[in-house]
Amino acid sequence: MIQTEPGDAFDPEIVGLFASIGIKKGKPFAPDARMKAILTDAIAVGNATARAMVFAPRDERAKFYPDRQWNNGFIGNSYQFLNDGERMLDPRTMFHYMATGITPAMAAAKPGTGSAYAFAVRDAAGTFLDGGKTYKITLPAPIPAGQFWSFTAYDNQTRSMLETDQKLAGIDSNNPDIKKNEDGSVTVWFAPKAPAGHESNWVQTVPGKGWSSILRLYAPLEPWFDKSWKPGDFELVN
């Protein structure tokens, strides 16, 4: 990117960081053995640090609710991760390690427009989600999504969508086969095999793989913003 794009295509601070390790426009990147060793260690430490920020955040603002395991990827609701002149470096790292691009609308949805996001990496007991186990999660009625809602399952190792035989990596309310409970709530099951009788509300997981999930509400409604509505946690079934 540095070689291909104009010299002023990126923030000078970032360009300076690249330059400090030998990535400069118009010059070959040719680290010697010493620098290769340093960069190899730096990659491992940086990856571990970012992973810890996602899967075990210490920032209290990461929690959506005190009694739930759902986290907020948009700490401060700023797509630039700014807070009173401060660039929130850890929240920025947390978001971009788990996700990729970001837009102003993603970080600052308003009732009835845009989309809202929450992510979970642990079950109701605080244990990391295990692809070999069966979980269920219930969204109470009415679900505050003016358009639709969805769950997507992600591979913890790659942070990409979980690859399974189901070839969906998730479920959303546009599916006409989704079954509702008697009170209008919806229970979704996550497991390696579909639980009997719940095939239409099932998301496949993979034994031996940790996974996480993002809940998305499209055109979120006021109960999401005032927190009078809360999604359930992932409950371990077996």
Short mmCIF file of C-alpha atoms in Angstrom, two decimals:
data_model
loop_
_atom_site.label_atom_id
_atom_site.label_comp_id
_atom_site.label_asym_id
_atom_site.label_seq_id
_atom_site.Cartn_x
_atom_site.Cartn_y
_atom_site.Cartn_z
CA MET A 1 0.00 0.00 0.00
CA ILE A 2 2.81 2.39 0.87
CA GLN A 3 4.45 1.76 -2.49
CA THR A 4 1.23 1.94 -4.52
CA GLU A 5 -0.65 4.85 -2.95
CA PRO A 6 0.41 8.53 -2.91
CA GLY A 7 2.78 9.51 -0.12
CA ASP A 8 0.12 11.55 1.69
CA ALA A 9 -2.62 8.89 1.43
CA PHE A 10 -2.22 7.97 5.10
CA ASP A 11 -1.94 9.77 8.41
CA PRO A 12 1.66 11.02 8.90
CA GLU A 13 1.87 9.24 12.25
CA ILE A 14 1.10 5.88 10.64
CA VAL A 15 3.49 6.56 7.78
CA GLY A 16 6.11 7.39 10.38
CA LEU A 17 5.54 4.10 12.18
CA PHE A 18 5.99 2.19 8.93
CA ALA A 19 9.14 4.17 8.16
CA SER A 20 10.57 3.37 11.59
CA ILE A 21 10.76 -0.32 10.66
CA GLY A 22 11.99 0.26 7.12
CA ILE A 23 8.77 0.45 5.09
CA LYS A 24 9.28 3.61 3.02
CA LYS A 25 7.89 4.73 -0.30
CA GLY A 26 10.37 4.23 -3.12
CA LYS A 27 12.64 1.94 -1.13
CA PRO A 28 12.70 -1.86 -0.92
CA PHE A 29 11.70 -3.42 2.37
CA ALA A 30 14.70 -5.56 3.24
CA PRO A 31 15.04 -6.15 6.98
CA ASP A 32 18.25 -7.82 8.12
CA ALA A 33 18.32 -10.85 10.41
CA ARG A 34 18.27 -8.68 13.53
CA MET A 35 15.22 -6.73 12.40
CA LYS A 36 13.45 -9.89 11.23
CA ALA A 37 13.82 -11.34 14.72
CA ILE A 38 12.50 -8.15 16.32
CA LEU A 39 9.50 -7.97 13.97
CA THR A 40 8.70 -11.66 14.44
CA ASP A 41 8.52 -11.15 18.21
CA ALA A 42 6.56 -7.93 17.78
CA ILE A 43 3.94 -9.68 15.65
CA ALA A 44 3.41 -12.34 18.31
CA VAL A 45 3.19 -9.81 21.16
CA GLY A 46 0.95 -7.46 19.19
CA ASN A 47 -1.38 -10.28 18.18
CA ALA A 48 -1.62 -11.58 21.76
CA THR A 49 -2.28 -8.08 23.11
CA ALA A 50 -5.05 -7.37 20.59
CA ARG A 51 -6.59 -10.80 21.17
CA ALA A 52 -6.69 -10.17 24.92
CA MET A 53 -8.43 -6.83 24.33
CA VAL A 54 -11.19 -8.63 22.38
CA PHE A 55 -11.64 -11.77 24.44
CA ALA A 56 -10.86 -10.42 27.92
CA PRO A 57 -11.36 -6.63 27.85
CA ARG A 58 -10.55 -4.78 31.06
CA ASP A 59 -12.24 -1.57 29.98
CA GLU A 60 -15.50 -1.32 31.93
CA ARG A 61 -17.09 0.47 28.98
CA ALA A 62 -16.86 -2.72 26.93
CA LYS A 63 -19.82 -4.22 28.82
CA PHE A 64 -23.27 -3.39 27.48
CA TYR A 65 -25.01 -4.58 30.63
CA PRO A 66 -23.70 -5.37 34.13
CA ASP A 67 -25.58 -8.68 34.18
CA ARG A 68 -24.85 -9.88 30.63
CA GLN A 69 -21.86 -11.10 28.66
CA TRP A 70 -22.48 -8.84 25.65
CA ASN A 71 -19.73 -6.40 24.73
CA ASN A 72 -19.69 -3.14 22.80
CA GLY A 73 -17.15 -2.82 20.00
CA PHE A 74 -17.80 0.91 19.64
CA ILE A 75 -16.56 2.17 22.99
CA GLY A 76 -17.38 5.87 23.15
CA ASN A 77 -19.62 5.58 20.07
CA SER A 78 -16.98 7.30 17.99
CA TYR A 79 -15.89 5.79 14.70
CA GLN A 80 -12.63 7.71 15.13
CA PHE A 81 -12.27 6.44 18.72
CA LEU A 82 -11.93 9.98 20.06
CA ASN A 83 -12.84 11.06 23.58
CA ASP A 84 -12.31 14.67 24.63
CA GLY A 85 -9.12 14.97 22.62
CA GLU A 86 -7.91 11.47 23.47
CA ARG A 87 -7.42 8.81 20.82
CA MET A 88 -8.68 5.65 22.54
CA LEU A 89 -5.99 3.29 21.32
CA ASP A 90 -7.09 0.13 23.12
CA PRO A 91 -10.76 0.38 22.04
CA ARG A 92 -9.60 1.08 18.48
CA THR A 93 -7.39 -2.00 18.56
CA MET A 94 -10.21 -4.08 20.02
CA PHE A 95 -12.59 -3.10 17.25
CA HIS A 96 -10.25 -3.50 14.31
CA TYR A 97 -8.85 -6.82 15.53
CA MET A 98 -12.36 -8.27 15.58
CA ALA A 99 -13.74 -6.39 12.59
CA THR A 100 -12.39 -4.59 9.53
CA GLY A 101 -13.91 -1.40 8.18
CA ILE A 102 -15.93 1.16 10.11
CA THR A 103 -18.26 4.02 9.16
CA PRO A 104 -19.73 6.91 11.19
CA ALA A 105 -23.22 5.37 10.91
CA MET A 106 -22.07 2.05 12.35
CA ALA A 107 -20.82 3.65 15.54
CA ALA A 108 -23.69 6.07 16.05
CA ALA A 109 -26.96 4.43 15.05
CA LYS A 110 -30.21 6.22 15.84
CA PRO A 111 -33.64 4.74 16.60
CA GLY A 112 -35.20 3.39 13.43
CA THR A 113 -32.13 3.80 11.23
CA GLY A 114 -28.75 2.18 10.70
CA SER A 115 -27.69 -0.88 12.62
CA ALA A 116 -26.63 -1.83 16.14
CA TYR A 117 -24.03 -4.41 17.13
CA ALA A 118 -23.07 -6.43 20.19
CA PHE A 119 -20.59 -9.27 20.42
CA ALA A 120 -20.20 -12.16 22.85
CA VAL A 121 -17.30 -14.52 23.43
CA ARG A 122 -18.51 -16.18 26.67
CA ASP A 123 -21.56 -18.03 27.91
CA ALA A 124 -23.80 -16.96 30.79
CA ALA A 125 -21.34 -18.40 33.31
CA GLY A 126 -18.45 -16.42 31.87
CA THR A 127 -16.81 -19.41 30.16
CA PHE A 128 -15.50 -19.07 26.61
CA LEU A 129 -17.84 -20.53 23.97
CA ASP A 130 -16.84 -24.05 22.90
CA GLY A 131 -17.62 -25.35 19.42
CA GLY A 132 -18.13 -28.89 20.71
CA LYS A 133 -20.94 -27.96 23.11
CA THR A 134 -24.60 -27.05 22.75
CA TYR A 135 -25.90 -23.60 23.68
CA LYS A 136 -29.20 -21.80 23.40
CA ILE A 137 -29.92 -18.10 23.53
CA THR A 138 -33.27 -16.31 23.67
CA LEU A 139 -34.17 -12.90 22.30
CA PRO A 140 -37.17 -11.61 24.31
CA ALA A 141 -40.21 -10.28 22.49
CA PRO A 142 -40.65 -7.84 20.99
CA ILE A 143 -37.20 -7.78 19.41
CA PRO A 144 -36.40 -4.08 18.76
CA ALA A 145 -35.40 -4.34 15.10
CA GLY A 146 -37.42 -2.36 12.58
CA GLN A 147 -36.02 -4.36 9.67
CA PHE A 148 -34.44 -7.60 10.86
CA TRP A 149 -31.98 -9.14 13.33
CA SER A 150 -29.17 -11.62 12.84
CA PHE A 151 -26.57 -13.76 14.60
CA THR A 152 -23.23 -14.51 12.95
CA ALA A 153 -20.73 -17.04 14.29
CA TYR A 154 -17.00 -16.34 13.98
CA ASP A 155 -13.89 -18.50 14.30
CA ASN A 156 -11.87 -17.17 17.25
CA GLN A 157 -8.59 -18.00 15.57
CA THR A 158 -9.19 -16.20 12.27
CA ARG A 159 -12.04 -13.88 13.34
CA SER A 160 -13.62 -14.72 9.98
CA MET A 161 -17.02 -16.37 9.69
CA LEU A 162 -17.05 -19.92 11.00
CA GLU A 163 -16.70 -22.47 8.19
CA THR A 164 -19.12 -25.38 8.63
CA ASP A 165 -21.09 -27.88 6.57
CA GLN A 166 -24.11 -25.60 7.11
CA LYS A 167 -22.35 -22.97 4.95
CA LEU A 168 -24.26 -20.12 6.62
CA ALA A 169 -22.26 -19.11 9.71
CA GLY A 170 -25.40 -17.63 11.18
CA ILE A 171 -29.11 -17.03 11.12
CA ASP A 172 -31.39 -14.03 10.61
CA SER A 173 -35.04 -13.19 10.97
CA ASN A 174 -35.57 -12.98 7.21
CA ASN A 175 -35.68 -16.78 7.28
CA PRO A 176 -39.40 -17.66 7.13
CA ASP A 177 -38.76 -21.02 8.80
CA ILE A 178 -37.57 -19.56 12.11
CA LYS A 179 -39.86 -20.70 14.91
CA LYS A 180 -41.00 -18.34 17.66
CA ASN A 181 -41.85 -19.28 21.21
CA GLU A 182 -45.40 -18.90 22.48
CA ASP A 183 -44.63 -15.48 23.94
CA GLY A 184 -43.13 -14.24 20.66
CA SER A 185 -39.51 -14.56 21.77
CA VAL A 186 -37.02 -16.47 19.64
CA THR A 187 -34.57 -19.09 20.89
CA VAL A 188 -31.56 -19.86 18.71
CA TRP A 189 -29.40 -22.96 19.17
CA PHE A 190 -25.64 -23.19 18.56
CA ALA A 191 -24.21 -26.70 18.40
CA PRO A 192 -22.21 -29.11 16.19
CA LYS A 193 -25.44 -30.96 15.35
CA ALA A 194 -28.98 -29.64 15.16
CA PRO A 195 -30.94 -30.31 18.37
CA ALA A 196 -34.03 -32.38 17.60
CA GLY A 197 -37.00 -30.15 16.86
CA HIS A 198 -34.91 -27.00 16.57
CA GLU A 199 -33.39 -27.47 13.11
CA SER A 200 -34.78 -24.20 11.73
CA ASN A 201 -33.35 -22.19 14.65
CA TRP A 202 -29.90 -23.79 14.61
CA VAL A 203 -26.42 -22.43 13.87
CA GLN A 204 -23.69 -25.02 13.41
CA THR A 205 -20.42 -24.87 15.36
CA VAL A 206 -17.23 -26.94 15.09
CA PRO A 207 -15.80 -29.21 17.81
CA GLY A 208 -12.28 -28.19 18.76
CA LYS A 209 -12.82 -24.56 17.76
CA GLY A 210 -13.62 -21.63 19.97
CA TRP A 211 -16.19 -19.26 18.50
CA SER A 212 -17.82 -15.93 19.14
CA SER A 213 -20.95 -14.23 17.85
CA ILE A 214 -22.14 -10.82 16.79
CA LEU A 215 -25.79 -9.86 17.25
CA ARG A 216 -26.96 -7.28 14.73
CA LEU A 217 -30.18 -5.28 14.83
CA TYR A 218 -31.07 -3.45 11.63
CA ALA A 219 -33.09 -0.27 12.16
CA PRO A 220 -32.78 -0.73 15.95
CA LEU A 221 -35.63 0.71 18.00
CA GLU A 222 -35.68 2.75 21.21
CA PRO A 223 -35.72 -0.23 23.64
CA TRP A 224 -32.25 -1.11 22.39
CA PHE A 225 -30.91 2.37 23.11
CA ASP A 226 -32.53 2.88 26.51
CA LYS A 227 -31.61 -0.72 27.44
CA SER A 228 -35.13 -1.60 28.47
CA TRP A 229 -34.64 -4.63 26.19
CA LYS A 230 -31.76 -7.05 26.73
CA PRO A 231 -30.77 -10.10 24.69
CA GLY A 232 -30.28 -13.26 26.68
CA ASP A 233 -26.86 -14.82 27.23
CA PHE A 234 -25.62 -18.04 25.65
CA GLU A 235 -26.78 -20.79 28.01
CA LEU A 236 -24.83 -24.06 28.10
CA VAL A 237 -27.18 -26.98 27.48
CA ASN A 238 -24.66 -29.83 27.36
#
